[in-house]
CSV table of N, CA and C in Angstrom, one decimal:
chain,number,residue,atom,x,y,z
A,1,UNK,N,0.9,-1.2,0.0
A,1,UNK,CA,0.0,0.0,0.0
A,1,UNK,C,0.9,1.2,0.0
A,2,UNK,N,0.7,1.9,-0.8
A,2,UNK,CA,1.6,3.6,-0.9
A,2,UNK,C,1.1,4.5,0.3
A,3,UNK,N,2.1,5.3,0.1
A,3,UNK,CA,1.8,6.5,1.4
A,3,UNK,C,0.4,7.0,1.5
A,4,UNK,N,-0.6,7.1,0.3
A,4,UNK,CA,-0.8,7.8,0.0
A,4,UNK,C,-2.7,6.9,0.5
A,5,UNK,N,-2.6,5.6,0.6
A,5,UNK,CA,-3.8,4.9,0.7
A,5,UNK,C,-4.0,5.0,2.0
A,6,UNK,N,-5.4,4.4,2.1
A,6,UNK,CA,-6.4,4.7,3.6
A,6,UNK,C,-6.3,2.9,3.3
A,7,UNK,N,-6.8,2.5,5.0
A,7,UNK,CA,-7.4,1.1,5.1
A,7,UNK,C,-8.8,1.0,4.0
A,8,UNK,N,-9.3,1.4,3.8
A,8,UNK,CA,-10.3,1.1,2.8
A,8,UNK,C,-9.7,0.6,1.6
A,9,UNK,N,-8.6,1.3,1.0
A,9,UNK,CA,-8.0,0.9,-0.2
A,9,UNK,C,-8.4,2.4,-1.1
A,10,UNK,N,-9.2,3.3,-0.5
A,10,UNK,CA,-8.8,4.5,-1.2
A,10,UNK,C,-7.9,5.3,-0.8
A,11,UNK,N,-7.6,5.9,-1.5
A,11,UNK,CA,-6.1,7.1,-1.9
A,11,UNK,C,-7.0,8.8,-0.7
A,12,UNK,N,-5.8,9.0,-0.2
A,12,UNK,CA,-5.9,10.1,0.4
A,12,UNK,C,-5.5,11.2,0.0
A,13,UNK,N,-6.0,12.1,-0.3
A,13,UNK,CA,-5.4,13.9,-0.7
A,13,UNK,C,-4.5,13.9,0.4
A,14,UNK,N,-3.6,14.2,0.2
A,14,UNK,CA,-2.1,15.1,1.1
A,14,UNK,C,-1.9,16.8,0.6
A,15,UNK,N,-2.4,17.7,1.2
A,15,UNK,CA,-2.1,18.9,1.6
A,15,UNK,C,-1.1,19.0,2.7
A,16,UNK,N,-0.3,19.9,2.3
A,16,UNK,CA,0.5,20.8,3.1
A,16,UNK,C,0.3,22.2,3.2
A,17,UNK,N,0.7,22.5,4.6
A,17,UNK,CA,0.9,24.0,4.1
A,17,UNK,C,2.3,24.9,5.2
A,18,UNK,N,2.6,25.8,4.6
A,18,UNK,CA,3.3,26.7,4.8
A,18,UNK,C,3.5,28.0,5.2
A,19,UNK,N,4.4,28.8,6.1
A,19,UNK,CA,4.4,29.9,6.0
A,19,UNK,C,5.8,30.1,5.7
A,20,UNK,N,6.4,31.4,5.5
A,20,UNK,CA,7.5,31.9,4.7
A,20,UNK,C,8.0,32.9,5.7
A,21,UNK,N,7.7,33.7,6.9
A,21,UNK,CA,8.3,34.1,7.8
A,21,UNK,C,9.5,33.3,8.6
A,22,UNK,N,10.3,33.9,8.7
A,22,UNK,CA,11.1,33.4,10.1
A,22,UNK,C,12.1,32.4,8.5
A,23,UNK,N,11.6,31.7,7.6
A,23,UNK,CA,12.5,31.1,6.8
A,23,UNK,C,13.3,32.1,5.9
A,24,UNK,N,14.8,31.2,5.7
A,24,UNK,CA,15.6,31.8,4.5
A,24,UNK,C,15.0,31.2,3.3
A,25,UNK,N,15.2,31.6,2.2
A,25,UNK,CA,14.7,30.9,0.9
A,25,UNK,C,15.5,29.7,0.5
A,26,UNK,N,16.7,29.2,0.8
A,26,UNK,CA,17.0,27.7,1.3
A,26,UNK,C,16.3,27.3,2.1
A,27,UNK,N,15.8,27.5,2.8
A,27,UNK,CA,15.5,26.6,3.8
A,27,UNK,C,13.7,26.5,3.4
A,28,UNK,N,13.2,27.4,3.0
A,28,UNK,CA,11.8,27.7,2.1
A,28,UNK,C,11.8,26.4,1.4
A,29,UNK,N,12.9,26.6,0.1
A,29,UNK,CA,12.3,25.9,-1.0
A,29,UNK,C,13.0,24.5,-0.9
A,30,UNK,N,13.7,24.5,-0.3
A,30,UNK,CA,14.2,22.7,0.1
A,30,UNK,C,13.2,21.9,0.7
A,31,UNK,N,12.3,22.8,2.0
A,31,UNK,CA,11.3,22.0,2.5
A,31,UNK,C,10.3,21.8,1.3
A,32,UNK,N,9.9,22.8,0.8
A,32,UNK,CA,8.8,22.2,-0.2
A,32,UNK,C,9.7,20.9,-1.2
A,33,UNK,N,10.7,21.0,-1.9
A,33,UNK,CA,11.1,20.1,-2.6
A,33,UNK,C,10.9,18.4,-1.8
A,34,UNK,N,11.7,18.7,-0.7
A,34,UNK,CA,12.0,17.1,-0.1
A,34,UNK,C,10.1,17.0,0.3
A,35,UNK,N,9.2,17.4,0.5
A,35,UNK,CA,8.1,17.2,0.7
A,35,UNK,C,7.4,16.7,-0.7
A,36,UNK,N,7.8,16.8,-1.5
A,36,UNK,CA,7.0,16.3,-3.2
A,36,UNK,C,6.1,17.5,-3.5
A,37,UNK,N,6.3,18.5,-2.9
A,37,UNK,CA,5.0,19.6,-3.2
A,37,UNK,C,5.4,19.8,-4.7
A,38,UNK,N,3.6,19.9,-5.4
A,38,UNK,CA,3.8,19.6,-7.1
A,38,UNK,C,3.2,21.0,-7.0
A,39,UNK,N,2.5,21.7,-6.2
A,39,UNK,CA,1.7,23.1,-6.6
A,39,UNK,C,1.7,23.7,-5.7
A,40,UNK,N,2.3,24.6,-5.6
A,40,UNK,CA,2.0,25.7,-4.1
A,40,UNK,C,0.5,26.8,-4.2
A,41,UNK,N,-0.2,27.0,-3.3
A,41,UNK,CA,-1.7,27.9,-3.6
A,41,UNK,C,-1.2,29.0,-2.9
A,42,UNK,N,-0.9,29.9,-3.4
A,42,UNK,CA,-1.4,31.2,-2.5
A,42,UNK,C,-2.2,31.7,-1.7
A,43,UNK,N,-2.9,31.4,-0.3
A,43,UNK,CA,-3.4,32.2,-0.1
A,43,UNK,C,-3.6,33.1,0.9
A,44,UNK,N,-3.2,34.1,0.6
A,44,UNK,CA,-2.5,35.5,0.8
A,44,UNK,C,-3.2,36.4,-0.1
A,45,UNK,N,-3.9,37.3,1.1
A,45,UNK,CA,-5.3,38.4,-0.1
A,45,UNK,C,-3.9,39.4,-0.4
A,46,UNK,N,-3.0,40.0,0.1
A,46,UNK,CA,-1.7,40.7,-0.3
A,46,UNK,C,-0.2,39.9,-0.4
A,47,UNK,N,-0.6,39.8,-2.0
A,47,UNK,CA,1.0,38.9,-2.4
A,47,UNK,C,1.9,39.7,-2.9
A,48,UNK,N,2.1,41.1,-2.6
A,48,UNK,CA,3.1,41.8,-3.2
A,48,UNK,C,3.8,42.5,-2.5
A,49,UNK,N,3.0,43.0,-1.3
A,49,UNK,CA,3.9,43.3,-0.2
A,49,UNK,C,5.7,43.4,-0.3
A,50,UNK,N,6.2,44.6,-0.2
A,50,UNK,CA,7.5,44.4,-0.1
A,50,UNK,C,8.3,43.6,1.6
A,51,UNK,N,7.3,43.5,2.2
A,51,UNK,CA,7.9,42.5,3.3
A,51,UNK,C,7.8,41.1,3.2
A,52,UNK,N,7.5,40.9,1.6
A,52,UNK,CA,7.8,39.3,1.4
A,52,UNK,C,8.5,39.2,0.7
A,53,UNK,N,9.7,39.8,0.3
A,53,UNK,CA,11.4,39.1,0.2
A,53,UNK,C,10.9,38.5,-0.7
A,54,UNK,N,11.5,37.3,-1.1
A,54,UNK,CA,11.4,36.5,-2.1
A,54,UNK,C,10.0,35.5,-2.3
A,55,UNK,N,9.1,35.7,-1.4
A,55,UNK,CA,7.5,35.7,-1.4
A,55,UNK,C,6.6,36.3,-2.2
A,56,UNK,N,7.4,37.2,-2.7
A,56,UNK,CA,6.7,38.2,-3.7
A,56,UNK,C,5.8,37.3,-4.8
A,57,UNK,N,4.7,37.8,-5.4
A,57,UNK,CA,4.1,37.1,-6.0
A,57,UNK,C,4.9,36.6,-7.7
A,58,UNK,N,5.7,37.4,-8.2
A,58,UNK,CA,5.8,37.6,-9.5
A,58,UNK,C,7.3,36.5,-9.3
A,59,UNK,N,7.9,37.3,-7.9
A,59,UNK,CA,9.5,36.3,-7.8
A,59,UNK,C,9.6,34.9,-7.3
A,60,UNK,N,8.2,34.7,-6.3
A,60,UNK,CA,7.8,33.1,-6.2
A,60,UNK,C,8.0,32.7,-7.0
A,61,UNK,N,6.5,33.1,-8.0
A,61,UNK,CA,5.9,32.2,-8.9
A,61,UNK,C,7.6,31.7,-9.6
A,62,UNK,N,8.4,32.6,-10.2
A,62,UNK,CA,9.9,32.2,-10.8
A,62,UNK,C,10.6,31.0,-10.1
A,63,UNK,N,10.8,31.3,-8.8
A,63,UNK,CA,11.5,30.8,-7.8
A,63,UNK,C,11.4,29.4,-8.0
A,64,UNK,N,9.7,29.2,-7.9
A,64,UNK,CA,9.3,27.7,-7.7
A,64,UNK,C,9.0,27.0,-8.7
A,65,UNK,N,9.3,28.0,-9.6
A,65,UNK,CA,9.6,26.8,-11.0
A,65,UNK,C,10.8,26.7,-11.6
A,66,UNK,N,11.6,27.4,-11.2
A,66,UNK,CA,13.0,27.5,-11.8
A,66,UNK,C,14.0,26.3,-10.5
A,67,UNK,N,13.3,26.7,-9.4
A,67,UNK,CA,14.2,25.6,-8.0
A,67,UNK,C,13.2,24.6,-8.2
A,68,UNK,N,12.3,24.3,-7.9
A,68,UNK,CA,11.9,23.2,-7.8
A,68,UNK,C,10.6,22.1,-8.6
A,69,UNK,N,10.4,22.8,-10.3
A,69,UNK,CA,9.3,22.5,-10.7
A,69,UNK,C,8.1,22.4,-10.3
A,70,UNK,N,7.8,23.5,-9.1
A,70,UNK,CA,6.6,23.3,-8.6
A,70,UNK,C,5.9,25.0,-9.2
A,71,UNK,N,4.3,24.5,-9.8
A,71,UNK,CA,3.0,25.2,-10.1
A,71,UNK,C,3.0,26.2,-9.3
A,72,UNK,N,2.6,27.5,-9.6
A,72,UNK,CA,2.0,28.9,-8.3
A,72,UNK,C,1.1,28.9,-8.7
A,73,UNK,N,0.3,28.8,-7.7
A,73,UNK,CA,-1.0,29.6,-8.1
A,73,UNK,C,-1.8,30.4,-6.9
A,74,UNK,N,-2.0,31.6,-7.1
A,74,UNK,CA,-2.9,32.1,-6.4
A,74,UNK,C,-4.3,32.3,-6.2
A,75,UNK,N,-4.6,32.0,-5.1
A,75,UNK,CA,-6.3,31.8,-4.9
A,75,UNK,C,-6.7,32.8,-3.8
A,76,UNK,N,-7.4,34.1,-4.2
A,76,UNK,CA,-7.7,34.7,-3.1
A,76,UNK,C,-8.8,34.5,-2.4
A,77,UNK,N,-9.6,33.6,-3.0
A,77,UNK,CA,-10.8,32.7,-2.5
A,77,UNK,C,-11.0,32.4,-1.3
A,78,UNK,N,-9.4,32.2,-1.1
A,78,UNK,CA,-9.2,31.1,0.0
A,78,UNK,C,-8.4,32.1,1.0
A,79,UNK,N,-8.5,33.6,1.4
A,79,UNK,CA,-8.0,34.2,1.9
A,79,UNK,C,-9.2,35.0,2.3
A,80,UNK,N,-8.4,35.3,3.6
A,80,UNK,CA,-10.0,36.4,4.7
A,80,UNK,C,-10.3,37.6,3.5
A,81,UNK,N,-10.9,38.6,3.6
A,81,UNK,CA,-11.3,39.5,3.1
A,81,UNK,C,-10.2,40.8,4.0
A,82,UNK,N,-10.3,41.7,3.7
A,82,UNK,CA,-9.5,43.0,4.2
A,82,UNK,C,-10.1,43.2,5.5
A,83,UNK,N,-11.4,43.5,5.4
A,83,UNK,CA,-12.1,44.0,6.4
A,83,UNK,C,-11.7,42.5,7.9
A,84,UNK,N,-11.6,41.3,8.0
A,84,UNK,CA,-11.7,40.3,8.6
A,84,UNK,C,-10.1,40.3,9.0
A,85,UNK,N,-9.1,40.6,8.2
A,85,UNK,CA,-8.0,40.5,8.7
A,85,UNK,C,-7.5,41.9,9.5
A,86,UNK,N,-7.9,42.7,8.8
A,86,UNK,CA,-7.6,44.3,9.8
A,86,UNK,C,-8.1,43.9,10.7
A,87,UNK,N,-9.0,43.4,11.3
A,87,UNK,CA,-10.1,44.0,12.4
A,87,UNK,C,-8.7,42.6,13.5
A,88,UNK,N,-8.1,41.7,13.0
A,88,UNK,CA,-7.4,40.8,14.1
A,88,UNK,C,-6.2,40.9,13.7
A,89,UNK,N,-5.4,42.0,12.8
A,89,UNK,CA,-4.5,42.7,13.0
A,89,UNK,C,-4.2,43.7,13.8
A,90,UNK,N,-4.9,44.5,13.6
A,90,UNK,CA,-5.3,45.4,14.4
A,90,UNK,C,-6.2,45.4,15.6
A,91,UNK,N,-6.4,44.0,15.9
A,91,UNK,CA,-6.4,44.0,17.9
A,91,UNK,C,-7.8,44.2,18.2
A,92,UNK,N,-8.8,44.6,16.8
A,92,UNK,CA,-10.3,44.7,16.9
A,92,UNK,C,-11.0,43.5,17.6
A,93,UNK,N,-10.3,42.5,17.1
A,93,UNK,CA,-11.2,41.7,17.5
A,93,UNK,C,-9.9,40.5,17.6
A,94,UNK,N,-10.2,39.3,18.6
A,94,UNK,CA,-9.3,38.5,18.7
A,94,UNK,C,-9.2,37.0,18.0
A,95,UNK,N,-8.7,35.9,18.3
A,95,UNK,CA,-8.6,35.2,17.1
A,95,UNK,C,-9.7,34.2,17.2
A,96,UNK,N,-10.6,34.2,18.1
A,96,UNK,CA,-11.7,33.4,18.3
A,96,UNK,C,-12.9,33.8,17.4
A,97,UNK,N,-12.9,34.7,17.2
A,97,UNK,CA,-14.0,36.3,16.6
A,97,UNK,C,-13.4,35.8,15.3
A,98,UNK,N,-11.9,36.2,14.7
A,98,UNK,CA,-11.3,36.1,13.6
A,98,UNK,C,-11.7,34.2,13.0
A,99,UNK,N,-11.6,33.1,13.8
A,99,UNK,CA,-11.6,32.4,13.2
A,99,UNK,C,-13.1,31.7,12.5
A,100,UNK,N,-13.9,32.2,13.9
A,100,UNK,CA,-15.5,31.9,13.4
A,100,UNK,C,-15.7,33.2,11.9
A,101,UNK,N,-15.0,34.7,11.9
A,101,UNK,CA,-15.8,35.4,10.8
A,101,UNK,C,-14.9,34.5,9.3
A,102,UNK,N,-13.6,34.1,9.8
A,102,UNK,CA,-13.2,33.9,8.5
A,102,UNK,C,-13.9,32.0,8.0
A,103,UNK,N,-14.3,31.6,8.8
A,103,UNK,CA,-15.2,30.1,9.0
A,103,UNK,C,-16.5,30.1,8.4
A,104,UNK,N,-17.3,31.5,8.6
A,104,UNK,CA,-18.2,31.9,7.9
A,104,UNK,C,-17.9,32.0,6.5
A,105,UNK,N,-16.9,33.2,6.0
A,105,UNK,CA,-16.6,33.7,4.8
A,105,UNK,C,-17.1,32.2,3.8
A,106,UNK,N,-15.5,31.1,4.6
A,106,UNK,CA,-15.6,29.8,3.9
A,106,UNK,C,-16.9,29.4,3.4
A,107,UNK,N,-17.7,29.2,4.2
A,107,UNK,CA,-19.0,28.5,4.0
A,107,UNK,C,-19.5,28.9,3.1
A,108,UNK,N,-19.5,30.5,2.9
A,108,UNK,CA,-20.2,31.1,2.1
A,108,UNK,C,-19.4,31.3,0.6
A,109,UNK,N,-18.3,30.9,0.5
A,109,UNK,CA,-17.7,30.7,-0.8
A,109,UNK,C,-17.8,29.4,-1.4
A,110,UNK,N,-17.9,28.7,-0.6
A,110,UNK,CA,-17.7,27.3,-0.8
A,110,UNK,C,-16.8,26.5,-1.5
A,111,UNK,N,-15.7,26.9,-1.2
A,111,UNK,CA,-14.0,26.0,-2.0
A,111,UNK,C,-14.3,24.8,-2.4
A,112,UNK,N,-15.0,24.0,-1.1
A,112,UNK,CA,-14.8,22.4,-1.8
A,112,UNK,C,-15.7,21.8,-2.7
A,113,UNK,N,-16.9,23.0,-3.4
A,113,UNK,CA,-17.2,22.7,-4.1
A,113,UNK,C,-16.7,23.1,-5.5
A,114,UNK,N,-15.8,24.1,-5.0
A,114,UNK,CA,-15.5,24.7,-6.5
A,114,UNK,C,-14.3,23.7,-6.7
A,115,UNK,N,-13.3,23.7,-6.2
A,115,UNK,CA,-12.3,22.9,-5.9
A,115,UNK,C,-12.2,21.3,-6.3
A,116,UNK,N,-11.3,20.5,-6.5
A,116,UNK,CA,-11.1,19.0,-6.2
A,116,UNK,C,-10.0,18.5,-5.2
A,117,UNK,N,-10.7,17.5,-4.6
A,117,UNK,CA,-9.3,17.0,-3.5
A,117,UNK,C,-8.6,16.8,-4.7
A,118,UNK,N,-8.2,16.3,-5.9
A,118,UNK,CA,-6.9,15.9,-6.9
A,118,UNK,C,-6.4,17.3,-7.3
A,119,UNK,N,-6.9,18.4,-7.2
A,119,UNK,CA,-6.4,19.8,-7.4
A,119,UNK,C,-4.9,19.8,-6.4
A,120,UNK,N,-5.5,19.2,-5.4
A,120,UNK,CA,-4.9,19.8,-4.2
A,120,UNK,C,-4.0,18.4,-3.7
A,121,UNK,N,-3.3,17.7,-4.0
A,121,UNK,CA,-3.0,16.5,-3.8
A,121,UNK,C,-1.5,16.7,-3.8
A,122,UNK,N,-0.7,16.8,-3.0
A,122,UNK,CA,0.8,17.2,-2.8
A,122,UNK,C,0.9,18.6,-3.2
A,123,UNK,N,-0.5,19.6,-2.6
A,123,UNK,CA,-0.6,20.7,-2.9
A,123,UNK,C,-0.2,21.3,-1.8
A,124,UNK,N,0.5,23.3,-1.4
A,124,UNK,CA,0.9,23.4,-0.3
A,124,UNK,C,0.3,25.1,-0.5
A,125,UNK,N,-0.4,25.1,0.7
A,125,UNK,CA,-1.1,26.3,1.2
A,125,UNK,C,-0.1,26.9,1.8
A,126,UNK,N,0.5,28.2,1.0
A,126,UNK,CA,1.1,29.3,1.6
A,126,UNK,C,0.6,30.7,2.3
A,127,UNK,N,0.8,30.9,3.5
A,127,UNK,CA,0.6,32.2,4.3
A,127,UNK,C,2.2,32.7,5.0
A,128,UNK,N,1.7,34.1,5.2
A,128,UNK,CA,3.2,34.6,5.9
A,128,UNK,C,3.5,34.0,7.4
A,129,UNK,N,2.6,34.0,8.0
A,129,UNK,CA,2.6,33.3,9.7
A,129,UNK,C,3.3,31.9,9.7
A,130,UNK,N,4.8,32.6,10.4
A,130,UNK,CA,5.7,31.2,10.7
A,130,UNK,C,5.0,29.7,11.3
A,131,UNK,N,3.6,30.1,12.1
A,131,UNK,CA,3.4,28.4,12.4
A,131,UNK,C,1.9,28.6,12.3
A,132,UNK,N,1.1,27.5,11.8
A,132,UNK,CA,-0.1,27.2,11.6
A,132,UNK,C,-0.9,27.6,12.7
A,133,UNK,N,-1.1,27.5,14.4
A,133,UNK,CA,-2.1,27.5,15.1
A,133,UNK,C,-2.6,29.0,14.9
A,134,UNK,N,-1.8,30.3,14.4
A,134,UNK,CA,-3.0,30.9,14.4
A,134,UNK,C,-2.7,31.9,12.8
A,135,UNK,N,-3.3,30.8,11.9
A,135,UNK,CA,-3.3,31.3,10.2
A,135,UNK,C,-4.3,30.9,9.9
A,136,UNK,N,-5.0,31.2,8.6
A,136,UNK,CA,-6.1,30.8,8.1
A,136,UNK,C,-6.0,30.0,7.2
A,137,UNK,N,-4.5,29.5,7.4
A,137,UNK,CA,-4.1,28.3,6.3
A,137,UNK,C,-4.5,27.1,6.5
A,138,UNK,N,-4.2,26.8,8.1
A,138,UNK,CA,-4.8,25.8,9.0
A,138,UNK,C,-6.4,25.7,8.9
A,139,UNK,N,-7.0,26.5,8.7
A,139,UNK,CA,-8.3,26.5,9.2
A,139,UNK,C,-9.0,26.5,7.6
A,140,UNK,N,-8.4,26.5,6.2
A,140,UNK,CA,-8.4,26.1,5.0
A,140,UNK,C,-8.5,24.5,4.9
A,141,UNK,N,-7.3,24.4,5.5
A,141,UNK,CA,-7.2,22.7,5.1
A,141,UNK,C,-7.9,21.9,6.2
A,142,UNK,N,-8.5,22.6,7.2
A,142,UNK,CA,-9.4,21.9,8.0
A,142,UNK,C,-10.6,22.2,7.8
A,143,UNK,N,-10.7,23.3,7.1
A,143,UNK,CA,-12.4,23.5,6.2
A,143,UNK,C,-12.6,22.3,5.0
A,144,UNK,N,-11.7,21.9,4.7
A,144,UNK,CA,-11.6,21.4,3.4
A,144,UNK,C,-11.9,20.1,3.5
A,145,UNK,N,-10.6,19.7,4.7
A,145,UNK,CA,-10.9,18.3,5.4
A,145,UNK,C,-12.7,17.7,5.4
A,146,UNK,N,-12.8,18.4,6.7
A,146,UNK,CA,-14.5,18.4,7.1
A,146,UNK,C,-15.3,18.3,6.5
A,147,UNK,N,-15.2,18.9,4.6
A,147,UNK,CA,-16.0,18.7,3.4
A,147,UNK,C,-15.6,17.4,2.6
A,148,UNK,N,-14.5,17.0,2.5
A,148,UNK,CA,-14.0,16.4,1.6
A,148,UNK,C,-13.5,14.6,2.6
A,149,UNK,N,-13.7,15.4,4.1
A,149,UNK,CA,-13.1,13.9,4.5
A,149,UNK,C,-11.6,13.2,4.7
A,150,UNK,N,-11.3,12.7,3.0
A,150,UNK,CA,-10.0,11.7,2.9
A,150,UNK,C,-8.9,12.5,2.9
A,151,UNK,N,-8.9,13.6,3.4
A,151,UNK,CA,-7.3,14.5,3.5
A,151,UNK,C,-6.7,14.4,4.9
A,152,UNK,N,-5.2,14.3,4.7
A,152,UNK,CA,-3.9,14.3,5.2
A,152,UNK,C,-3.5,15.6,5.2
A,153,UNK,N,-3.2,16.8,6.5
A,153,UNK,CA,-2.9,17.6,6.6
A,153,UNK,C,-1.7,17.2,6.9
A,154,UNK,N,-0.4,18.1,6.7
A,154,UNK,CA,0.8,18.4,7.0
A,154,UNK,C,1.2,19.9,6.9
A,155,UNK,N,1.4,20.1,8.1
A,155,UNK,CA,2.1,21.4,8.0
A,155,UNK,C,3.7,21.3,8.1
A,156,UNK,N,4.4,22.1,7.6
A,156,UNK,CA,6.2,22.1,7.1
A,156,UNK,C,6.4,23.5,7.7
């Protein structure tokens, strides 16, 4: 049985995801390589930001196909809105408030119907936040999970 199968004998989606703070870009794009990530997703409602270094939208997208054959793509879909991220950047509201309004957004876009688990299968959810417990990257691949079920989260 490969990595990749359940006891049932069906095949499980494997997501990852990522953030890009606190990393050098060796140390960025080697974890995605030795992880098999075939498509990185953006989502990040601001990918241009000059405080994302080589995160940049235009110098990723380069980066990750020139080091490591891996797909960009960005999905703002799958990112809070302005108004939802100000309000728990800015200390408006805290991350319990932040994770139910951005939990709502989800519902009401509905990813996993637009989406396919095989879209997303050695796919890796990028945000700036060095560790998952409080990103809305985490709470993507666990919206996703809950609809779709057969997914394997990994955070790197």
């Amino acid at each position: 049985m490969n990595d990749s199968a359940t006891a049932e004998g069906q095949t499980s989606t494997k997501l990852f995801t990522i953030g890009f703070a606190g990393k050098s870009a060796e140390k960025f794009f080697e974890t995605l390589r030795s992880a098999g990530i075939r498509r990185l997703v953006d989502v990040r409602l601001n990918n241009v930001s000059q405080l994302a270094g080589f995160a940049k939208k235009r110098d990723l997208e380069y980066f990750l196909r020139a080091i490591a054959g891996i797909e960009y793509v960005h999905d703002v879909e799958l990112a809070p809105t302005k108004d939802i991220l100000d309000g728990y950047k800015k200390k408006r509201v805290g991350w319990d408030e932040y994770e139910r309004r951005f939990l709502e957004l989800m519902g009401s876009r509905r990813p996993d119907e637009r989406l396919q688990p095989t879209e997303l299968d050695h796919a890796c959810l990028l945000c700036s936040e060095p560790t998952p417990e409080r990103c809305h990257r985490r709470l993507v691949a666990e919206y996703l999970k809950s609809h779709w079920g057969n997914i394997e989260i990994q955070h790197l």
